[in-house]
CSV table of C-alpha atoms and ligand atoms in Angstrom, one decimal:
chain,number,residue,atom,x,y,z
A,13,MET,CA,4.3,36.0,36.3
A,14,ILE,CA,4.3,32.4,35.1
A,15,PRO,CA,7.8,31.2,34.4
A,16,PHE,CA,8.4,28.6,31.6
A,17,LEU,CA,9.8,26.2,34.1
A,18,ASP,CA,9.6,26.5,37.9
A,19,MET,CA,13.0,25.1,39.1
A,20,LYS,CA,12.8,26.3,42.7
A,21,SER,CA,9.7,24.4,43.8
A,22,VAL,CA,11.6,21.1,43.6
A,23,TYR,CA,14.1,22.2,46.2
A,24,ALA,CA,11.3,23.6,48.3
A,25,GLU,CA,9.4,20.3,48.1
A,26,LEU,CA,12.4,18.1,48.9
A,27,LYS,CA,14.7,20.3,51.0
A,28,PRO,CA,15.1,18.0,54.0
A,29,GLU,CA,15.8,14.9,51.8
A,30,LEU,CA,18.2,16.8,49.5
A,31,ASP,CA,20.0,18.5,52.4
A,32,ALA,CA,20.5,15.1,54.1
A,33,ALA,CA,21.9,13.7,50.8
A,34,TYR,CA,24.3,16.6,50.6
A,35,ALA,CA,25.5,16.1,54.1
A,36,ARG,CA,25.9,12.4,53.6
A,37,VAL,CA,28.2,12.9,50.6
A,38,MET,CA,30.1,15.7,52.1
A,39,GLU,CA,30.8,13.7,55.3
A,40,SER,CA,31.7,10.6,53.3
A,41,GLY,CA,35.0,12.1,52.0
A,42,TRP,CA,34.4,10.3,48.6
A,43,TYR,CA,33.2,12.3,45.7
A,44,VAL,CA,33.5,10.5,42.4
A,45,LEU,CA,32.4,6.9,41.5
A,46,GLY,CA,31.4,5.5,44.9
A,47,LYS,CA,28.5,4.1,46.9
A,48,GLU,CA,26.0,6.7,45.8
A,49,VAL,CA,26.6,6.2,42.1
A,50,GLU,CA,26.5,2.5,42.6
A,51,ALA,CA,23.2,2.7,44.4
A,52,PHE,CA,21.7,5.1,41.9
A,53,GLU,CA,22.7,2.9,39.0
A,54,ALA,CA,21.0,-0.1,40.6
A,55,GLU,CA,17.9,1.9,41.5
A,56,TYR,CA,17.6,3.6,38.0
A,57,ALA,CA,18.2,0.2,36.2
A,58,ALA,CA,15.3,-1.2,38.3
A,59,PHE,CA,13.1,1.8,37.5
A,60,CYS,CA,13.8,1.5,33.7
A,61,GLY,CA,13.6,-2.3,33.8
A,62,THR,CA,17.1,-3.0,32.5
A,63,LYS,CA,19.8,-5.2,33.9
A,64,HIS,CA,22.5,-2.5,33.9
A,65,CYS,CA,22.8,1.3,34.3
A,66,ILE,CA,26.1,3.1,33.9
A,67,GLY,CA,26.3,6.7,35.2
A,68,VAL,CA,28.2,9.1,33.0
A,69,GLY,CA,28.9,12.9,32.8
A,70,ASN,CA,25.9,14.0,30.7
A,71,GLY,CA,23.4,13.0,28.0
A,72,LEU,CA,25.6,13.8,25.0
A,73,GLU,CA,28.4,11.6,26.3
A,74,ALA,CA,25.9,8.8,27.1
A,75,LEU,CA,25.0,8.7,23.4
A,76,GLU,CA,28.6,9.0,22.2
A,77,ILE,CA,30.1,6.4,24.6
A,78,VAL,CA,27.5,3.8,23.5
A,79,LEU,CA,28.5,4.3,19.8
A,80,ARG,CA,32.1,3.9,20.9
A,81,ALA,CA,31.3,0.7,22.8
A,82,TRP,CA,29.7,-0.6,19.6
A,83,ASN,CA,32.7,0.3,17.6
A,84,VAL,CA,30.7,2.7,15.4
A,85,GLY,CA,33.1,5.0,13.6
A,86,PRO,CA,34.3,6.3,10.3
A,87,GLY,CA,32.6,4.7,7.3
A,88,ASP,CA,29.5,3.8,9.3
A,89,GLU,CA,26.1,5.5,9.0
A,90,VAL,CA,23.7,6.2,11.9
A,91,ILE,CA,20.1,7.1,11.3
A,92,VAL,CA,18.9,10.1,13.4
A,93,PRO,CA,15.8,12.2,13.4
A,94,SER,CA,15.9,15.4,11.3
A,95,ASN,CA,13.7,16.9,14.1
A,96,THR,CA,15.8,16.7,17.3
A,97,TYR,CA,18.1,18.6,19.6
A,98,ILE,CA,21.5,18.9,18.1
A,99,ALA,CA,23.1,16.6,20.7
A,100,THR,CA,21.7,13.6,18.9
A,101,TRP,CA,23.7,14.4,15.8
A,102,LEU,CA,26.8,15.6,17.7
A,103,ALA,CA,27.2,12.1,19.3
A,104,VAL,CA,27.3,10.5,15.9
A,105,THR,CA,29.7,12.9,14.2
A,106,ALA,CA,31.9,12.9,17.4
A,107,VAL,CA,32.8,9.2,16.7
A,108,GLY,CA,33.4,10.0,13.0
A,109,ALA,CA,30.3,8.3,11.7
A,110,LYS,CA,27.9,9.8,9.2
A,111,VAL,CA,24.4,11.1,10.2
A,112,VAL,CA,21.6,10.0,8.0
A,113,PRO,CA,18.6,12.2,9.0
A,114,VAL,CA,15.1,10.9,8.6
A,115,GLU,CA,12.0,13.1,8.8
A,116,PRO,CA,9.3,12.8,11.5
A,117,THR,CA,5.8,11.3,11.0
A,118,LEU,CA,3.2,13.7,9.6
A,119,GLY,CA,1.3,14.2,12.9
A,120,GLY,CA,4.1,14.0,15.4
A,121,PRO,CA,7.6,15.1,16.4
A,122,ASN,CA,9.3,11.7,16.2
A,123,ILE,CA,11.1,9.7,13.5
A,124,ASP,CA,8.9,8.1,10.8
A,125,PRO,CA,9.6,4.3,10.7
A,126,GLU,CA,8.6,4.0,7.0
A,127,ARG,CA,11.0,6.7,5.9
A,128,LEU,CA,13.6,5.2,8.3
A,129,ALA,CA,13.4,1.8,6.6
A,130,ALA,CA,14.0,3.5,3.2
A,131,ALA,CA,17.1,5.2,4.5
A,132,ILE,CA,18.9,2.0,5.4
A,133,THR,CA,22.0,1.3,3.3
A,134,PRO,CA,24.8,-1.4,3.6
A,135,ARG,CA,26.7,1.1,5.7
A,136,THR,CA,24.0,1.6,8.3
A,137,ARG,CA,25.1,0.4,11.7
A,138,ALA,CA,22.7,1.9,14.2
A,139,ILE,CA,19.4,3.8,14.6
A,140,MET,CA,19.1,6.6,17.2
A,141,PRO,CA,15.4,7.3,17.8
A,142,VAL,CA,14.6,10.3,20.1
A,143,HIS,CA,11.6,10.4,22.3
A,144,LEU,CA,11.1,14.1,21.7
A,145,TYR,CA,9.1,16.2,24.2
A,146,GLY,CA,8.6,13.1,26.3
A,147,GLU,CA,6.6,11.3,23.7
A,148,PRO,CA,8.0,7.8,22.9
A,149,ALA,CA,9.0,7.1,19.3
A,150,ASP,CA,7.3,4.2,17.5
A,151,MET,CA,9.6,1.6,19.0
A,152,ASP,CA,7.6,-1.4,18.0
A,153,SER,CA,8.0,-0.6,14.3
A,154,ILE,CA,11.6,0.6,14.7
A,155,MET,CA,12.7,-2.5,16.6
A,156,ALA,CA,11.0,-4.7,14.0
A,157,ILE,CA,13.0,-3.0,11.2
A,158,ALA,CA,16.2,-3.1,13.2
A,159,THR,CA,15.9,-6.8,14.0
A,160,ARG,CA,15.2,-7.6,10.4
A,161,GLN,CA,18.2,-5.7,9.2
A,162,GLY,CA,20.6,-6.6,12.0
A,163,LEU,CA,20.9,-3.0,13.3
A,164,LYS,CA,21.5,-1.7,16.8
A,165,VAL,CA,19.1,0.8,18.3
A,166,ILE,CA,20.1,3.4,20.9
A,167,GLU,CA,17.2,5.4,22.3
A,168,ASP,CA,17.8,9.1,23.2
A,169,VAL,CA,15.8,9.2,26.4
A,170,ALA,CA,17.0,12.7,27.4
A,171,GLN,CA,13.4,14.1,27.3
A,172,ALA,CA,11.4,11.0,28.3
A,173,GLN,CA,12.5,9.4,31.6
A,174,GLY,CA,9.6,7.2,32.8
A,175,SER,CA,7.7,7.2,29.5
A,176,LYS,CA,6.4,3.8,28.3
A,177,VAL,CA,5.4,1.9,25.2
A,178,ARG,CA,2.8,-0.7,26.1
A,179,GLY,CA,3.9,-0.8,29.7
A,180,ARG,CA,7.7,-1.0,29.0
A,181,ARG,CA,9.9,2.0,29.9
A,182,ALA,CA,11.9,4.1,27.4
A,183,GLY,CA,15.5,3.1,27.8
A,184,ALA,CA,14.6,-0.6,27.9
A,185,LEU,CA,13.2,-0.8,24.4
A,186,GLY,CA,16.4,-0.7,22.3
A,187,GLN,CA,19.8,-2.3,22.9
A,188,ALA,CA,20.8,0.8,24.9
A,189,GLY,CA,19.2,3.9,26.2
A,190,ALA,CA,21.0,7.2,26.8
A,191,HIS,CA,19.7,9.5,29.5
A,192,SER,CA,20.4,13.1,30.5
A,193,PHE,CA,20.0,14.5,34.0
A,194,PHE,CA,20.4,18.1,32.9
A,195,PRO,CA,18.5,20.1,35.5
A,196,THR,CA,15.5,20.9,33.3
A,197,LYS,CA,14.8,17.2,32.3
A,198,ASN,CA,12.0,15.2,34.0
A,199,ILE,CA,14.5,13.9,36.4
A,200,GLY,CA,17.3,16.4,36.6
A,201,ALA,CA,20.4,16.7,38.7
A,202,PHE,CA,21.6,20.0,40.3
A,203,GLY,CA,24.3,20.2,37.7
A,204,ASP,CA,25.2,17.9,34.8
A,205,GLY,CA,24.7,14.1,34.7
A,206,GLY,CA,23.8,11.2,32.5
A,207,ALA,CA,23.4,7.5,32.2
A,208,VAL,CA,23.3,4.5,29.9
A,209,THR,CA,20.8,1.7,30.4
A,210,THR,CA,21.3,-1.7,28.7
A,211,ASP,CA,20.7,-5.4,29.2
A,212,ASP,CA,23.9,-6.3,27.5
A,213,PRO,CA,26.5,-7.3,30.1
A,214,ALA,CA,29.5,-7.0,27.8
A,215,VAL,CA,28.6,-3.5,26.7
A,216,ALA,CA,27.9,-2.5,30.3
A,217,ASP,CA,31.3,-3.8,31.2
A,218,ARG,CA,33.0,-1.9,28.4
A,219,LEU,CA,31.1,1.3,29.2
A,220,ARG,CA,32.3,1.2,32.8
A,221,ALA,CA,35.9,1.2,31.6
A,222,LEU,CA,35.3,3.7,28.8
A,223,ARG,CA,33.8,6.3,31.2
A,224,ASN,CA,36.8,6.1,33.4
A,225,TYR,CA,39.9,6.5,31.1
A,226,GLY,CA,39.5,3.0,29.7
A,227,SER,CA,40.4,1.5,33.0
A,228,ARG,CA,39.0,-1.3,35.1
A,229,VAL,CA,41.9,-1.5,37.5
A,230,LYS,CA,43.4,1.8,38.7
A,231,TYR,CA,46.3,2.9,36.4
A,232,VAL,CA,45.8,0.0,34.0
A,233,ASN,CA,44.3,1.3,30.8
A,234,ILE,CA,43.0,-1.3,28.4
A,235,GLU,CA,41.8,1.2,25.9
A,236,ARG,CA,41.7,5.0,25.2
A,237,GLY,CA,38.7,6.1,27.2
A,238,PHE,CA,36.9,9.2,28.4
A,239,ASN,CA,36.5,11.0,31.6
A,240,SER,CA,32.7,10.9,31.8
A,241,ARG,CA,31.6,10.1,35.3
A,242,LEU,CA,28.5,10.8,37.3
A,243,ASP,CA,29.6,12.3,40.6
A,244,GLU,CA,28.6,11.2,44.1
A,245,MET,CA,26.7,14.4,44.9
A,246,GLN,CA,24.6,14.3,41.8
A,247,ALA,CA,23.9,10.6,42.2
A,248,ALA,CA,22.8,11.2,45.8
A,249,PHE,CA,20.4,14.0,44.7
A,250,LEU,CA,19.1,11.8,41.8
A,251,ARG,CA,18.4,9.0,44.3
A,252,VAL,CA,16.1,11.4,46.2
A,253,LYS,CA,14.4,12.6,43.0
A,254,LEU,CA,13.9,9.2,41.5
A,255,LYS,CA,11.5,8.3,44.2
A,256,HIS,CA,9.2,11.1,43.1
A,257,LEU,CA,9.6,10.8,39.3
A,258,ASP,CA,6.5,8.7,38.6
A,259,ARG,CA,4.4,11.1,40.7
A,260,TRP,CA,5.8,14.2,39.0
A,261,ASN,CA,5.2,12.6,35.6
A,262,GLU,CA,1.6,12.0,36.7
A,263,GLN,CA,1.3,15.7,37.6
A,264,ARG,CA,2.7,16.7,34.2
A,265,ARG,CA,0.0,14.4,32.6
A,266,ALA,CA,-2.6,16.3,34.6
A,267,VAL,CA,-1.2,19.6,33.3
A,268,ALA,CA,-1.3,18.4,29.7
A,269,ALA,CA,-4.8,17.2,30.1
A,270,ARG,CA,-5.9,20.6,31.5
A,271,TYR,CA,-4.2,22.3,28.5
A,272,ASN,CA,-5.9,19.9,26.1
A,273,ASP,CA,-9.2,20.8,27.6
A,274,ARG,CA,-8.7,24.6,27.8
A,275,LEU,CA,-7.1,24.9,24.4
A,276,ALA,CA,-9.5,22.8,22.4
A,277,GLY,CA,-11.1,24.2,19.3
A,278,ILE,CA,-8.9,27.3,18.9
A,279,PRO,CA,-8.6,28.0,15.2
A,280,GLY,CA,-5.1,27.9,13.9
A,281,LEU,CA,-3.8,26.1,16.9
A,282,VAL,CA,-2.6,22.4,16.7
A,283,LEU,CA,-2.4,20.6,20.0
A,284,PRO,CA,0.0,17.7,20.7
A,285,ARG,CA,-1.5,14.3,20.2
A,286,ALA,CA,0.3,11.2,21.4
A,287,PRO,CA,-0.4,7.8,19.7
A,288,GLN,CA,-2.7,5.3,21.5
A,289,TRP,CA,0.2,2.9,22.3
A,290,ALA,CA,2.4,5.6,23.9
A,291,GLU,CA,2.5,6.8,27.5
A,292,PRO,CA,4.2,10.2,27.2
A,293,VAL,CA,5.7,12.0,30.2
A,294,TRP,CA,5.2,15.6,28.9
A,295,HIS,CA,8.7,16.9,29.2
A,296,LEU,CA,7.3,19.8,27.1
A,297,TYR,CA,3.8,20.8,26.0
A,298,VAL,CA,4.3,21.8,22.4
A,299,VAL,CA,1.6,23.5,20.3
A,300,GLN,CA,1.9,24.5,16.7
A,301,THR,CA,0.7,27.8,15.1
A,302,ALA,CA,1.6,29.8,12.0
A,303,ARG,CA,1.0,32.9,14.2
A,304,ARG,CA,3.8,32.1,16.6
A,305,THR,CA,5.5,35.5,16.7
A,306,GLU,CA,2.3,37.2,17.7
A,307,LEU,CA,1.5,34.6,20.3
A,308,VAL,CA,5.0,34.8,21.9
A,309,GLN,CA,4.6,38.6,22.1
A,310,ALA,CA,1.2,38.3,23.8
A,311,LEU,CA,2.4,35.7,26.3
A,312,ASP,CA,5.5,37.8,27.0
A,313,LYS,CA,3.3,40.9,27.7
A,314,ALA,CA,1.2,38.8,30.1
A,315,GLY,CA,4.4,37.7,31.9
A,316,ILE,CA,4.1,34.1,30.7
A,317,GLY,CA,7.3,32.3,29.6
A,318,SER,CA,7.4,30.3,26.4
A,319,LEU,CA,10.3,28.7,24.5
A,320,ILE,CA,10.8,27.2,21.0
A,321,HIS,CA,12.1,23.7,20.8
A,322,TYR,CA,13.9,24.1,18.4
A,323,PRO,CA,14.1,27.2,16.2
A,324,ILE,CA,16.8,25.9,13.9
A,325,PRO,CA,16.9,22.2,12.9
A,326,PRO,CA,20.4,20.6,13.1
A,327,HIS,CA,20.9,20.4,9.3
A,328,LEU,CA,20.5,24.2,9.1
A,329,GLN,CA,22.9,25.0,11.9
A,330,GLN,CA,26.3,26.5,11.0
A,331,ALA,CA,27.9,23.6,12.9
A,332,TYR,CA,26.7,21.3,10.1
A,333,ALA,CA,27.2,23.6,7.1
A,334,ASP,CA,29.8,21.1,5.7
A,335,LEU,CA,27.1,18.5,5.3
A,336,GLU,CA,25.6,20.7,2.6
A,337,LEU,CA,21.9,20.1,3.5
A,338,PRO,CA,20.3,23.3,2.4
A,339,LYS,CA,16.9,24.7,3.3
A,340,GLY,CA,14.3,22.5,1.7
A,341,THR,CA,16.1,19.2,2.4
A,342,PHE,CA,14.0,18.3,5.4
A,343,PRO,CA,10.7,20.3,5.0
A,344,LEU,CA,8.9,18.6,7.9
A,345,ALA,CA,11.6,19.4,10.4
A,346,GLU,CA,11.8,22.9,8.9
A,347,ASN,CA,8.1,23.4,9.2
A,348,LEU,CA,8.1,22.3,12.9
A,349,ALA,CA,11.0,24.7,13.6
A,350,GLU,CA,8.9,27.6,12.2
A,351,THR,CA,5.6,26.7,14.0
A,352,VAL,CA,6.3,25.0,17.3
A,353,LEU,CA,5.9,26.7,20.7
A,354,SER,CA,6.4,25.2,24.1
A,355,LEU,CA,4.0,26.5,26.8
A,356,PRO,CA,4.9,26.5,30.5
A,357,MET,CA,5.1,22.9,31.8
A,358,GLY,CA,6.2,21.2,34.9
A,359,PRO,CA,4.9,19.1,37.9
A,360,HIS,CA,4.5,22.2,40.0
A,361,LEU,CA,2.4,24.2,37.5
A,362,LYS,CA,-0.9,25.3,39.1
A,363,LEU,CA,-4.2,24.8,37.5
A,364,GLU,CA,-5.0,28.5,37.7
A,365,ALA,CA,-1.8,29.3,35.9
A,366,ILE,CA,-2.7,26.8,33.1
A,367,ASP,CA,-6.0,28.5,32.7
A,368,GLN,CA,-4.3,31.9,32.6
A,369,VAL,CA,-2.0,30.8,29.8
A,370,ALA,CA,-4.9,29.2,27.9
A,371,ASP,CA,-6.9,32.5,28.1
A,372,VAL,CA,-4.0,34.5,26.6
A,373,VAL,CA,-3.6,31.9,23.8
A,374,ARG,CA,-7.3,31.9,23.1
A,375,ARG,CA,-7.7,35.7,23.1
A,376,THR,CA,-4.6,36.2,20.9
A,377,LEU,CA,-5.6,33.7,18.2
A,378,ALA,CA,-9.3,34.5,18.3
A,379,ALA,CA,-8.5,38.1,17.5
A,380,GLY,CA,-7.6,39.1,13.9
B,409,PLP,C1,19.2,17.4,26.7
B,409,PLP,C2,19.3,16.5,25.6
B,409,PLP,C3,20.5,15.8,25.2
B,409,PLP,C4,21.8,16.1,25.9
B,409,PLP,O1,21.8,16.0,27.3
B,409,PLP,P1,23.0,16.8,28.1
B,409,PLP,O2,22.9,16.1,29.4
B,409,PLP,O3,22.6,18.2,28.1
B,409,PLP,O4,24.3,16.5,27.4
B,409,PLP,C5,20.4,14.9,24.2
B,409,PLP,N1,19.3,14.7,23.5
B,409,PLP,C6,18.2,15.4,23.7
B,409,PLP,C7,17.0,15.1,22.9
B,409,PLP,C8,18.1,16.3,24.7
B,409,PLP,O5,17.0,17.0,25.0
């Protein structure tokens, strides 16, 4: 049996540190917005290379709260990828703004800067690139367009903590970065969590109020805010895990390299290929094949987990039926939805397991 993602090995590896963090928080008697959150925010900002980090409840709220802090709302347009997890779109529509979806580049999962430039209108306020599967979007091109047009850029870093573009970390490339610490992410909490990174002190200040009922001073509410706070326990766990993130991402890189080697030259199988300037962190290892159903069945039978990220693009979800974007509107995203398959990936995946997965893939696609 090879699970899609091995969640238990992290606890096994870090048990003494995590248990100590647990005890420290339990004994402190303080559980929301305290010393652990403050320390994690400082450490995570330093890791990303930003001046500020604001811990929030989850990744979706990190995206939404930034749009709120920028006063993006009804009448405004936000450019999003057509190929993404639905959370990216949900943040935009939650503030009452309009999503303007843009197709990915031909060879990759991420938003195409050329198409993005063509989608800008006088109502465009912000661009929300996603670093999907841990592969950074083309931020040099996106930032050049945004600067020229006076637009703000918020990176969706949920799948790409630690990734870099020419040595600079995701989350420090736009005006703000939204991070998720959902347990399966490259740095995950043991529950929900999220954060915003930014260099802008005024936005950071407003986000700190917005996440806490719009309040800076207890019981004084300067605006209508959220309750979206990272808690002390999750922050304490994240401080432990942050120390290992670069090493784990390194291990993911080794897994991807092994897959690339073992899966090379299989007819009908497209392997992921990151651009030269990108340093991906392999949140997922996503292959493409027209014979996906067959392959999933074969993997299943061999006891190997696989998942589809994502089977239905946001514009075809019932949740967005009112936007009236029928099948055929975004053919590249639709094609990806029909052909992508994520193979087991994680820092604790053994080389023998990778070889086993590759054997099944090769045997299945070589036959028939
Ligand atoms: C996980 C994820 C989110 C949302 O994060 P949550 O913490 O689950 O709210 C947003 N965008 C992308 C691309 C994600 O993968």
